[in-house]
């Protein structure tokens, strides 16, 4: 009997990478593998995409783990570094870094090294989270240009706040600010687009595109599933029925009795819960696939199991496979129905969940 497992389809991953390369053939493509590869296993994802132009991570430790397991692709630290003690590691392990604030800039400029560091100056064109404010960007660019340890020319990047809102003018405004700044300078590479930019804002596809969620075959916009863009879901989340029970009309099920049957039925108990990362926020009625048919989640998600209504005439048996999301049940649908983000559903998967890799 299968325990809670995420089946990761490497062929779908490679298909998605290649599809995104074709969509923007003159751009390099970064495989963003932060947060354990959005729950898919960062090392295995990076190994499968060993031919990727770039790997992107958020933290220095994530980059070191990739290097330790033999990943030789260029790696970019999307949040940069947090202390000057990281700087020798950048040199030793050939890590490129984002520079998003003056503190990082000061640490970098005070560092002495024979070897050069490749940097990406991050401009705050409207996200207002990380990035140098536009009125301070000239000065930051000049400081980097004068530094002896910074590789020239300097690369520029920015990040969109609303690229999944197709009629929000902020994205075009961010592109314009980026272009106004960069057009007057001799710069290296430009990087603007993450998943939303790559799919919905063709003008933002530049030298380097940063693909996170779409690489895993999931859309950043839950009402436009990734399948519409010829992207294939990489993960199938599965488990098994560990009990099939008779349930009478009027009886409740689970903690706090949040569901009560209005007819006699059969209840299936599935061995997956929030201890595996199947969110406790998922509500009554969330679809679950049992033997190819959609049945509703009922009652609270427990730590180790969930309950589903198999219906009065169910013939399902203990041991039968259950699919929580995947190709036949897009995670976008689960997210949309529950007002949740597919990003969060995937990255909150826990270490108890087994990861199994297939090629087909
Ligand atoms: C996480 C991240 C990405 C990837 O975002 P997706 O929406 O998953 O494609 C790209 N760029 C930066 C700076 C990020 O932090």
mmCIF file of C-alpha atoms and ligand atoms in Angstrom:
data_model
loop_
_atom_site.group_PDB
_atom_site.id
_atom_site.type_symbol
_atom_site.label_atom_id
_atom_site.label_comp_id
_atom_site.label_asym_id
_atom_site.label_seq_id
_atom_site.Cartn_x
_atom_site.Cartn_y
_atom_site.Cartn_z
ATOM 1 C CA UNK A 1 0.000 0.000 0.000
ATOM 2 C CA UNK A 2 1.336 3.401 -0.996
ATOM 3 C CA UNK A 3 2.012 5.878 1.831
ATOM 4 C CA UNK A 4 1.644 9.608 1.191
ATOM 5 C CA UNK A 5 3.936 10.215 -1.787
ATOM 6 C CA UNK A 6 4.623 12.953 -4.297
ATOM 7 C CA UNK A 7 5.409 11.321 -7.623
ATOM 8 C CA UNK A 8 7.701 13.656 -9.554
ATOM 9 C CA UNK A 9 7.695 13.221 -13.322
ATOM 10 C CA UNK A 10 11.114 14.203 -14.632
ATOM 11 C CA UNK A 11 10.005 13.996 -18.276
ATOM 12 C CA UNK A 12 7.273 16.575 -17.628
ATOM 13 C CA UNK A 13 9.868 18.827 -15.987
ATOM 14 C CA UNK A 14 12.190 18.600 -18.994
ATOM 15 C CA UNK A 15 9.223 19.159 -21.320
ATOM 16 C CA UNK A 16 8.308 22.334 -19.416
ATOM 17 C CA UNK A 17 11.872 23.642 -19.491
ATOM 18 C CA UNK A 18 12.084 23.075 -23.243
ATOM 19 C CA UNK A 19 8.627 24.582 -23.859
ATOM 20 C CA UNK A 20 9.620 27.740 -21.997
ATOM 21 C CA UNK A 21 12.902 27.938 -23.907
ATOM 22 C CA UNK A 22 10.958 27.786 -27.179
ATOM 23 C CA UNK A 23 8.557 30.483 -26.003
ATOM 24 C CA UNK A 24 11.473 32.896 -25.604
ATOM 25 C CA UNK A 25 14.221 31.430 -27.788
ATOM 26 C CA UNK A 26 16.670 34.321 -27.407
ATOM 27 C CA UNK A 27 16.569 34.286 -23.607
ATOM 28 C CA UNK A 28 18.458 32.229 -21.096
ATOM 29 C CA UNK A 29 16.178 30.378 -18.712
ATOM 30 C CA UNK A 30 16.654 30.043 -14.980
ATOM 31 C CA UNK A 31 15.243 27.046 -13.132
ATOM 32 C CA UNK A 32 14.159 28.470 -9.781
ATOM 33 C CA UNK A 33 14.658 25.678 -7.222
ATOM 34 C CA UNK A 34 14.307 27.571 -3.939
ATOM 35 C CA UNK A 35 12.196 26.160 -1.084
ATOM 36 C CA UNK A 36 13.243 22.606 -1.945
ATOM 37 C CA UNK A 37 12.301 23.069 -5.557
ATOM 38 C CA UNK A 38 8.759 24.223 -4.659
ATOM 39 C CA UNK A 39 8.388 20.941 -2.736
ATOM 40 C CA UNK A 40 9.677 18.778 -5.609
ATOM 41 C CA UNK A 41 13.200 18.214 -4.187
ATOM 42 C CA UNK A 42 15.737 20.881 -5.187
ATOM 43 C CA UNK A 43 18.688 18.558 -5.788
ATOM 44 C CA UNK A 44 16.792 16.131 -7.950
ATOM 45 C CA UNK A 45 15.226 18.978 -9.953
ATOM 46 C CA UNK A 46 18.605 20.646 -10.498
ATOM 47 C CA UNK A 47 20.183 17.312 -11.496
ATOM 48 C CA UNK A 48 17.397 16.568 -13.945
ATOM 49 C CA UNK A 49 17.823 20.068 -15.432
ATOM 50 C CA UNK A 50 21.642 19.864 -15.425
ATOM 51 C CA UNK A 51 21.567 21.591 -18.842
ATOM 52 C CA UNK A 52 19.696 24.632 -17.458
ATOM 53 C CA UNK A 53 21.235 28.025 -18.217
ATOM 54 C CA UNK A 54 20.860 29.010 -14.571
ATOM 55 C CA UNK A 55 19.623 27.776 -11.194
ATOM 56 C CA UNK A 56 17.980 30.280 -8.864
ATOM 57 C CA UNK A 57 17.815 29.988 -5.077
ATOM 58 C CA UNK A 58 16.834 32.351 -2.283
ATOM 59 C CA UNK A 59 19.481 31.497 0.335
ATOM 60 C CA UNK A 60 23.224 30.843 0.397
ATOM 61 C CA UNK A 61 22.661 27.448 2.100
ATOM 62 C CA UNK A 62 20.423 26.351 -0.748
ATOM 63 C CA UNK A 63 23.183 27.201 -3.211
ATOM 64 C CA UNK A 64 25.842 25.362 -1.174
ATOM 65 C CA UNK A 65 23.672 22.234 -1.083
ATOM 66 C CA UNK A 66 23.443 22.327 -4.888
ATOM 67 C CA UNK A 67 27.200 22.748 -5.274
ATOM 68 C CA UNK A 68 27.866 19.928 -2.758
ATOM 69 C CA UNK A 69 25.824 17.547 -4.858
ATOM 70 C CA UNK A 70 27.745 18.439 -7.975
ATOM 71 C CA UNK A 71 25.546 21.021 -9.700
ATOM 72 C CA UNK A 72 27.847 23.087 -11.916
ATOM 73 C CA UNK A 73 25.316 25.422 -13.616
ATOM 74 C CA UNK A 74 25.524 29.138 -12.861
ATOM 75 C CA UNK A 75 23.636 29.804 -9.605
ATOM 76 C CA UNK A 76 22.076 33.155 -8.690
ATOM 77 C CA UNK A 77 21.246 34.099 -5.097
ATOM 78 C CA UNK A 78 17.902 35.838 -5.602
ATOM 79 C CA UNK A 79 18.006 37.537 -2.174
ATOM 80 C CA UNK A 80 21.748 38.064 -2.254
ATOM 81 C CA UNK A 81 23.790 37.494 0.924
ATOM 82 C CA UNK A 82 23.104 38.599 4.494
ATOM 83 C CA UNK A 83 26.589 38.873 6.005
ATOM 84 C CA UNK A 84 30.121 39.619 4.829
ATOM 85 C CA UNK A 85 31.084 36.076 5.942
ATOM 86 C CA UNK A 86 29.197 34.799 2.894
ATOM 87 C CA UNK A 87 31.402 36.660 0.441
ATOM 88 C CA UNK A 88 34.320 34.158 0.388
ATOM 89 C CA UNK A 89 31.731 31.413 -0.251
ATOM 90 C CA UNK A 90 30.493 33.290 -3.304
ATOM 91 C CA UNK A 91 34.026 33.253 -4.714
ATOM 92 C CA UNK A 92 34.785 29.660 -3.690
ATOM 93 C CA UNK A 93 31.553 28.235 -5.105
ATOM 94 C CA UNK A 94 31.107 30.571 -8.073
ATOM 95 C CA UNK A 95 27.801 32.016 -6.911
ATOM 96 C CA UNK A 96 26.314 35.101 -8.525
ATOM 97 C CA UNK A 97 24.467 37.490 -6.268
ATOM 98 C CA UNK A 98 21.664 39.985 -6.377
ATOM 99 C CA UNK A 99 22.479 43.335 -4.763
ATOM 100 C CA UNK A 100 19.218 44.791 -3.510
ATOM 101 C CA UNK A 101 20.214 47.291 -0.815
ATOM 102 C CA UNK A 102 22.952 49.677 0.238
ATOM 103 C CA UNK A 103 24.048 47.430 3.140
ATOM 104 C CA UNK A 104 24.882 44.628 0.701
ATOM 105 C CA UNK A 105 26.613 47.105 -1.556
ATOM 106 C CA UNK A 106 28.762 48.385 1.330
ATOM 107 C CA UNK A 107 29.763 44.833 2.365
ATOM 108 C CA UNK A 108 30.664 44.010 -1.205
ATOM 109 C CA UNK A 109 32.711 47.163 -1.713
ATOM 110 C CA UNK A 110 34.658 46.542 1.512
ATOM 111 C CA UNK A 111 35.545 42.977 0.499
ATOM 112 C CA UNK A 112 38.983 42.230 -0.937
ATOM 113 C CA UNK A 113 39.529 39.453 -3.416
ATOM 114 C CA UNK A 114 41.649 38.623 -6.445
ATOM 115 C CA UNK A 115 38.668 37.049 -8.166
ATOM 116 C CA UNK A 116 35.649 38.900 -9.487
ATOM 117 C CA UNK A 117 32.061 38.529 -8.289
ATOM 118 C CA UNK A 118 29.194 38.598 -10.786
ATOM 119 C CA UNK A 119 26.335 40.750 -9.523
ATOM 120 C CA UNK A 120 22.776 41.604 -10.541
ATOM 121 C CA UNK A 121 21.682 45.028 -9.332
ATOM 122 C CA UNK A 122 18.043 44.751 -8.354
ATOM 123 C CA UNK A 123 15.938 47.819 -9.088
ATOM 124 C CA UNK A 124 12.760 48.538 -7.165
ATOM 125 C CA UNK A 125 10.481 49.494 -10.036
ATOM 126 C CA UNK A 126 7.266 49.048 -8.035
ATOM 127 C CA UNK A 127 7.298 45.876 -5.942
ATOM 128 C CA UNK A 128 8.623 47.863 -2.953
ATOM 129 C CA UNK A 129 9.935 44.776 -1.177
ATOM 130 C CA UNK A 130 13.569 44.311 -2.203
ATOM 131 C CA UNK A 131 15.523 46.492 -4.595
ATOM 132 C CA UNK A 132 17.272 49.836 -4.796
ATOM 133 C CA UNK A 133 14.827 52.729 -5.064
ATOM 134 C CA UNK A 134 14.929 54.352 -8.492
ATOM 135 C CA UNK A 135 16.168 57.691 -7.152
ATOM 136 C CA UNK A 136 19.138 55.871 -5.573
ATOM 137 C CA UNK A 137 19.820 53.536 -8.472
ATOM 138 C CA UNK A 138 22.231 55.819 -10.406
ATOM 139 C CA UNK A 139 24.459 56.056 -7.386
ATOM 140 C CA UNK A 140 24.378 52.300 -6.672
ATOM 141 C CA UNK A 141 25.167 51.565 -10.301
ATOM 142 C CA UNK A 142 28.093 53.971 -10.222
ATOM 143 C CA UNK A 143 29.475 52.461 -7.002
ATOM 144 C CA UNK A 144 29.355 48.987 -8.521
ATOM 145 C CA UNK A 145 30.946 50.272 -11.727
ATOM 146 C CA UNK A 146 33.895 51.637 -9.764
ATOM 147 C CA UNK A 147 34.456 48.498 -7.686
ATOM 148 C CA UNK A 148 37.504 46.399 -8.507
ATOM 149 C CA UNK A 149 35.929 43.082 -7.483
ATOM 150 C CA UNK A 150 32.677 43.410 -9.421
ATOM 151 C CA UNK A 151 32.606 41.768 -12.848
ATOM 152 C CA UNK A 152 31.683 44.227 -15.646
ATOM 153 C CA UNK A 153 29.378 44.979 -17.256
ATOM 154 C CA UNK A 154 26.845 44.974 -14.437
ATOM 155 C CA UNK A 155 23.643 42.980 -14.844
ATOM 156 C CA UNK A 156 20.259 44.442 -13.947
ATOM 157 C CA UNK A 157 17.091 42.850 -12.673
ATOM 158 C CA UNK A 158 13.702 43.704 -11.267
ATOM 159 C CA UNK A 159 10.656 41.783 -10.051
ATOM 160 C CA UNK A 160 6.976 42.387 -10.845
ATOM 161 C CA UNK A 161 4.301 42.858 -8.194
ATOM 162 C CA UNK A 162 1.197 42.124 -10.309
ATOM 163 C CA UNK A 163 2.246 40.136 -13.384
ATOM 164 C CA UNK A 164 -0.627 37.706 -12.758
ATOM 165 C CA UNK A 165 -3.151 40.557 -13.151
ATOM 166 C CA UNK A 166 -3.488 40.864 -16.902
ATOM 167 C CA UNK A 167 -5.008 44.341 -16.923
ATOM 168 C CA UNK A 168 -3.008 45.914 -14.112
ATOM 169 C CA UNK A 169 -0.999 48.850 -15.547
ATOM 170 C CA UNK A 170 1.712 48.492 -12.884
ATOM 171 C CA UNK A 171 3.595 45.846 -14.888
ATOM 172 C CA UNK A 172 4.010 48.042 -17.981
ATOM 173 C CA UNK A 173 4.980 50.895 -15.705
ATOM 174 C CA UNK A 174 7.667 48.687 -14.088
ATOM 175 C CA UNK A 175 8.990 47.683 -17.532
ATOM 176 C CA UNK A 176 9.154 51.351 -18.576
ATOM 177 C CA UNK A 177 11.057 52.347 -15.441
ATOM 178 C CA UNK A 178 13.511 49.530 -15.976
ATOM 179 C CA UNK A 179 14.068 50.528 -19.608
ATOM 180 C CA UNK A 180 14.423 54.237 -18.850
ATOM 181 C CA UNK A 181 17.180 53.426 -16.392
ATOM 182 C CA UNK A 182 18.999 50.797 -18.445
ATOM 183 C CA UNK A 183 18.889 52.528 -21.846
ATOM 184 C CA UNK A 184 21.367 55.187 -20.823
ATOM 185 C CA UNK A 185 23.982 52.724 -19.589
ATOM 186 C CA UNK A 186 26.345 50.038 -20.737
ATOM 187 C CA UNK A 187 24.818 47.126 -18.880
ATOM 188 C CA UNK A 188 25.303 43.384 -18.987
ATOM 189 C CA UNK A 189 22.231 41.163 -18.972
ATOM 190 C CA UNK A 190 18.660 42.136 -18.038
ATOM 191 C CA UNK A 191 16.202 39.976 -16.122
ATOM 192 C CA UNK A 192 12.610 41.033 -15.489
ATOM 193 C CA UNK A 193 10.236 38.122 -15.936
ATOM 194 C CA UNK A 194 9.331 35.387 -13.454
ATOM 195 C CA UNK A 195 6.466 32.998 -14.305
ATOM 196 C CA UNK A 196 3.793 35.682 -14.693
ATOM 197 C CA UNK A 197 6.020 37.831 -16.888
ATOM 198 C CA UNK A 198 7.085 34.894 -19.047
ATOM 199 C CA UNK A 199 3.491 33.809 -19.737
ATOM 200 C CA UNK A 200 1.551 37.063 -19.797
ATOM 201 C CA UNK A 201 3.981 39.927 -20.601
ATOM 202 C CA UNK A 202 6.029 39.024 -23.702
ATOM 203 C CA UNK A 203 7.759 42.400 -23.647
ATOM 204 C CA UNK A 204 9.300 41.487 -20.295
ATOM 205 C CA UNK A 205 11.099 38.432 -21.701
ATOM 206 C CA UNK A 206 14.705 39.583 -21.850
ATOM 207 C CA UNK A 207 18.196 38.064 -21.545
ATOM 208 C CA UNK A 208 17.329 35.886 -18.560
ATOM 209 C CA UNK A 209 13.848 34.670 -17.602
ATOM 210 C CA UNK A 210 13.300 33.216 -14.140
ATOM 211 C CA UNK A 211 10.865 30.299 -14.165
ATOM 212 C CA UNK A 212 9.591 29.081 -10.822
ATOM 213 C CA UNK A 213 6.068 27.740 -10.582
ATOM 214 C CA UNK A 214 5.549 27.248 -14.342
ATOM 215 C CA UNK A 215 8.585 24.993 -14.514
ATOM 216 C CA UNK A 216 6.627 22.639 -12.258
ATOM 217 C CA UNK A 217 3.668 22.777 -14.626
ATOM 218 C CA UNK A 218 1.516 25.001 -12.452
ATOM 219 C CA UNK A 219 0.086 28.366 -13.460
ATOM 220 C CA UNK A 220 0.629 31.507 -11.376
ATOM 221 C CA UNK A 221 -2.956 32.377 -12.274
ATOM 222 C CA UNK A 222 -5.346 29.770 -10.865
ATOM 223 C CA UNK A 223 -8.107 30.417 -13.417
ATOM 224 C CA UNK A 224 -5.687 29.893 -16.347
ATOM 225 C CA UNK A 225 -4.319 26.368 -15.786
ATOM 226 C CA UNK A 226 -0.813 25.599 -16.980
ATOM 227 C CA UNK A 227 -2.112 22.968 -19.402
ATOM 228 C CA UNK A 228 -3.409 25.884 -21.542
ATOM 229 C CA UNK A 229 0.243 26.838 -22.140
ATOM 230 C CA UNK A 230 1.356 23.293 -22.998
ATOM 231 C CA UNK A 231 2.946 22.904 -19.573
ATOM 232 C CA UNK A 232 2.598 19.561 -17.776
ATOM 233 C CA UNK A 233 2.103 19.159 -14.026
ATOM 234 C CA UNK A 234 5.288 17.616 -12.626
ATOM 235 C CA UNK A 235 3.886 16.456 -9.294
ATOM 236 C CA UNK A 236 1.168 13.947 -8.542
ATOM 237 C CA UNK A 237 0.297 13.793 -4.853
ATOM 238 C CA UNK A 238 -0.954 10.338 -3.882
ATOM 239 C CA UNK A 239 -1.832 8.145 -0.957
ATOM 240 C CA UNK A 240 -4.091 5.170 -0.178
ATOM 241 C CA UNK A 241 -7.350 4.332 1.498
ATOM 242 C CA UNK A 242 -6.607 2.857 4.934
ATOM 243 C CA UNK A 243 -10.258 2.403 5.934
ATOM 244 C CA UNK A 244 -13.628 2.163 4.186
ATOM 245 C CA UNK A 245 -16.490 2.610 6.656
ATOM 246 C CA UNK A 246 -20.251 2.487 6.766
ATOM 247 C CA UNK A 247 -21.627 5.888 7.837
ATOM 248 C CA UNK A 248 -25.216 6.650 8.801
ATOM 249 C CA UNK A 249 -27.332 9.702 8.042
ATOM 250 C CA UNK A 250 -27.037 12.297 10.823
ATOM 251 C CA UNK A 251 -23.602 11.164 12.004
ATOM 252 C CA UNK A 252 -20.732 13.641 11.931
ATOM 253 C CA UNK A 253 -17.127 12.945 11.041
ATOM 254 C CA UNK A 254 -13.777 14.067 12.450
ATOM 255 C CA UNK A 255 -12.548 16.781 14.800
ATOM 256 C CA UNK A 256 -15.130 19.396 15.736
ATOM 257 C CA UNK A 257 -17.732 17.485 13.725
ATOM 258 C CA UNK A 258 -17.577 19.957 10.837
ATOM 259 C CA UNK A 259 -19.497 17.655 8.456
ATOM 260 C CA UNK A 260 -22.666 15.650 8.989
ATOM 261 C CA UNK A 261 -24.099 13.182 6.508
ATOM 262 C CA UNK A 262 -27.579 13.884 5.066
ATOM 263 C CA UNK A 263 -27.902 10.253 3.857
ATOM 264 C CA UNK A 264 -26.374 6.881 4.608
ATOM 265 C CA UNK A 265 -23.040 6.656 2.829
ATOM 266 C CA UNK A 266 -19.546 5.145 2.770
ATOM 267 C CA UNK A 267 -16.591 7.071 4.117
ATOM 268 C CA UNK A 268 -13.017 6.568 2.946
ATOM 269 C CA UNK A 269 -10.095 7.382 5.232
ATOM 270 C CA UNK A 270 -6.961 8.407 3.304
ATOM 271 C CA UNK A 271 -3.444 8.298 4.783
ATOM 272 C CA UNK A 272 -2.431 11.902 4.192
ATOM 273 C CA UNK A 273 -2.816 14.933 6.430
ATOM 274 C CA UNK A 274 -1.329 18.273 7.351
ATOM 275 C CA UNK A 275 1.658 16.399 8.826
ATOM 276 C CA UNK A 276 2.511 15.606 5.208
ATOM 277 C CA UNK A 277 1.700 19.142 4.108
ATOM 278 C CA UNK A 278 -1.850 18.562 2.851
ATOM 279 C CA UNK A 279 -3.184 21.861 4.114
ATOM 280 C CA UNK A 280 -5.511 21.970 7.090
ATOM 281 C CA UNK A 281 -7.160 24.964 5.383
ATOM 282 C CA UNK A 282 -8.670 22.726 2.687
ATOM 283 C CA UNK A 283 -12.412 22.758 3.054
ATOM 284 C CA UNK A 284 -15.348 20.383 2.833
ATOM 285 C CA UNK A 285 -16.001 19.674 -0.838
ATOM 286 C CA UNK A 286 -12.408 19.881 -2.060
ATOM 287 C CA UNK A 287 -12.151 17.279 -4.853
ATOM 288 C CA UNK A 288 -10.130 14.094 -4.320
ATOM 289 C CA UNK A 289 -9.709 11.338 -6.937
ATOM 290 C CA UNK A 290 -10.515 7.783 -5.871
ATOM 291 C CA UNK A 291 -10.342 5.127 -8.576
ATOM 292 C CA UNK A 292 -10.665 7.825 -11.222
ATOM 293 C CA UNK A 293 -13.758 9.447 -9.760
ATOM 294 C CA UNK A 294 -13.978 12.748 -7.952
ATOM 295 C CA UNK A 295 -15.242 12.546 -4.394
ATOM 296 C CA UNK A 296 -15.440 15.380 -1.849
ATOM 297 C CA UNK A 297 -13.160 15.913 1.119
ATOM 298 C CA UNK A 298 -15.373 15.941 4.220
ATOM 299 C CA UNK A 299 -14.581 17.025 7.770
ATOM 300 C CA UNK A 300 -11.344 18.478 9.108
ATOM 301 C CA UNK A 301 -7.987 17.561 7.641
ATOM 302 C CA UNK A 302 -6.179 15.722 10.482
ATOM 303 C CA UNK A 303 -2.420 15.418 10.973
ATOM 304 C CA UNK A 304 -2.171 11.955 9.427
ATOM 305 C CA UNK A 305 -5.396 11.430 7.497
ATOM 306 C CA UNK A 306 -8.391 12.881 5.755
ATOM 307 C CA UNK A 307 -11.921 11.597 5.214
ATOM 308 C CA UNK A 308 -13.802 11.550 1.912
ATOM 309 C CA UNK A 309 -17.412 10.734 1.037
ATOM 310 C CA UNK A 310 -17.244 7.723 -1.288
ATOM 311 C CA UNK A 311 -21.037 7.662 -1.741
ATOM 312 C CA UNK A 312 -23.697 5.050 -0.825
ATOM 313 C CA UNK A 313 -22.792 2.533 -3.535
ATOM 314 C CA UNK A 314 -19.020 2.682 -3.239
ATOM 315 C CA UNK A 315 -16.999 -0.397 -4.153
ATOM 316 C CA UNK A 316 -13.616 1.137 -3.249
ATOM 317 C CA UNK A 317 -11.355 -0.986 -1.056
ATOM 318 C CA UNK A 318 -8.678 -0.480 1.537
ATOM 319 C CA UNK A 319 -5.383 -0.079 -0.317
ATOM 320 C CA UNK A 320 -6.844 1.682 -3.350
ATOM 321 C CA UNK A 321 -4.821 4.634 -4.620
ATOM 322 C CA UNK A 322 -6.062 8.172 -3.987
ATOM 323 C CA UNK A 323 -4.862 11.250 -5.908
ATOM 324 C CA UNK A 324 -4.925 14.606 -4.154
ATOM 325 C CA UNK A 325 -3.608 16.613 -7.120
ATOM 326 C CA UNK A 326 -1.758 16.060 -10.369
ATOM 327 C CA UNK A 327 -2.401 15.798 -14.093
ATOM 328 C CA UNK A 328 -5.961 14.490 -13.649
ATOM 329 C CA UNK A 329 -6.767 16.989 -10.898
ATOM 330 C CA UNK A 330 -4.896 20.291 -11.372
ATOM 331 C CA UNK A 331 -3.590 21.862 -8.175
ATOM 332 C CA UNK A 332 -4.837 25.191 -9.575
ATOM 333 C CA UNK A 333 -8.390 23.889 -9.087
ATOM 334 C CA UNK A 334 -7.730 22.881 -5.489
ATOM 335 C CA UNK A 335 -6.202 26.300 -4.815
ATOM 336 C CA UNK A 336 -8.949 28.259 -6.580
ATOM 337 C CA UNK A 337 -11.780 26.433 -4.815
ATOM 338 C CA UNK A 338 -10.188 27.087 -1.408
ATOM 339 C CA UNK A 339 -8.952 30.640 -1.973
ATOM 340 C CA UNK A 340 -5.382 29.392 -1.499
ATOM 341 C CA UNK A 341 -2.200 29.806 -3.520
ATOM 342 C CA UNK A 342 -0.749 26.827 -5.410
ATOM 343 C CA UNK A 343 2.691 28.194 -4.434
ATOM 344 C CA UNK A 344 1.830 27.678 -0.794
ATOM 345 C CA UNK A 345 0.150 24.300 -1.287
ATOM 346 C CA UNK A 346 3.310 22.953 -2.918
ATOM 347 C CA UNK A 347 5.950 24.495 -0.692
ATOM 348 C CA UNK A 348 4.293 23.469 2.553
ATOM 349 C CA UNK A 349 4.740 19.762 1.790
ATOM 350 C CA UNK A 350 6.771 18.282 4.656
ATOM 351 C CA UNK A 351 9.742 15.944 4.951
ATOM 352 C CA UNK A 352 7.481 13.044 5.998
ATOM 353 C CA UNK A 353 6.047 12.918 2.498
ATOM 354 C CA UNK A 354 7.970 10.533 0.245
ATOM 355 C CA UNK A 355 9.305 11.901 -3.033
ATOM 356 C CA UNK A 356 9.448 9.358 -5.841
ATOM 357 C CA UNK A 357 10.940 10.170 -9.255
ATOM 358 C CA UNK A 358 9.728 8.693 -12.514
ATOM 359 C CA UNK A 359 10.447 9.226 -16.230
ATOM 360 C CA UNK A 360 7.487 8.761 -18.515
HETATM 361 C C1 LIG B 1 10.774 33.076 -6.457
HETATM 362 C C2 LIG B 1 11.282 34.037 -7.455
HETATM 363 C C3 LIG B 1 11.071 33.798 -8.815
HETATM 364 C C4 LIG B 1 10.188 32.690 -9.327
HETATM 365 O O1 LIG B 1 8.855 33.103 -9.196
HETATM 366 P P1 LIG B 1 7.659 32.295 -9.924
HETATM 367 O O2 LIG B 1 6.500 33.182 -9.812
HETATM 368 O O3 LIG B 1 7.510 31.019 -9.158
HETATM 369 O O4 LIG B 1 8.123 32.041 -11.314
HETATM 370 C C5 LIG B 1 11.633 34.670 -9.719
HETATM 371 N N1 LIG B 1 12.367 35.730 -9.306
HETATM 372 C C6 LIG B 1 12.583 36.008 -8.008
HETATM 373 C C7 LIG B 1 13.368 37.194 -7.622
HETATM 374 C C8 LIG B 1 12.040 35.178 -7.037
HETATM 375 O O5 LIG B 1 12.240 35.448 -5.747
#
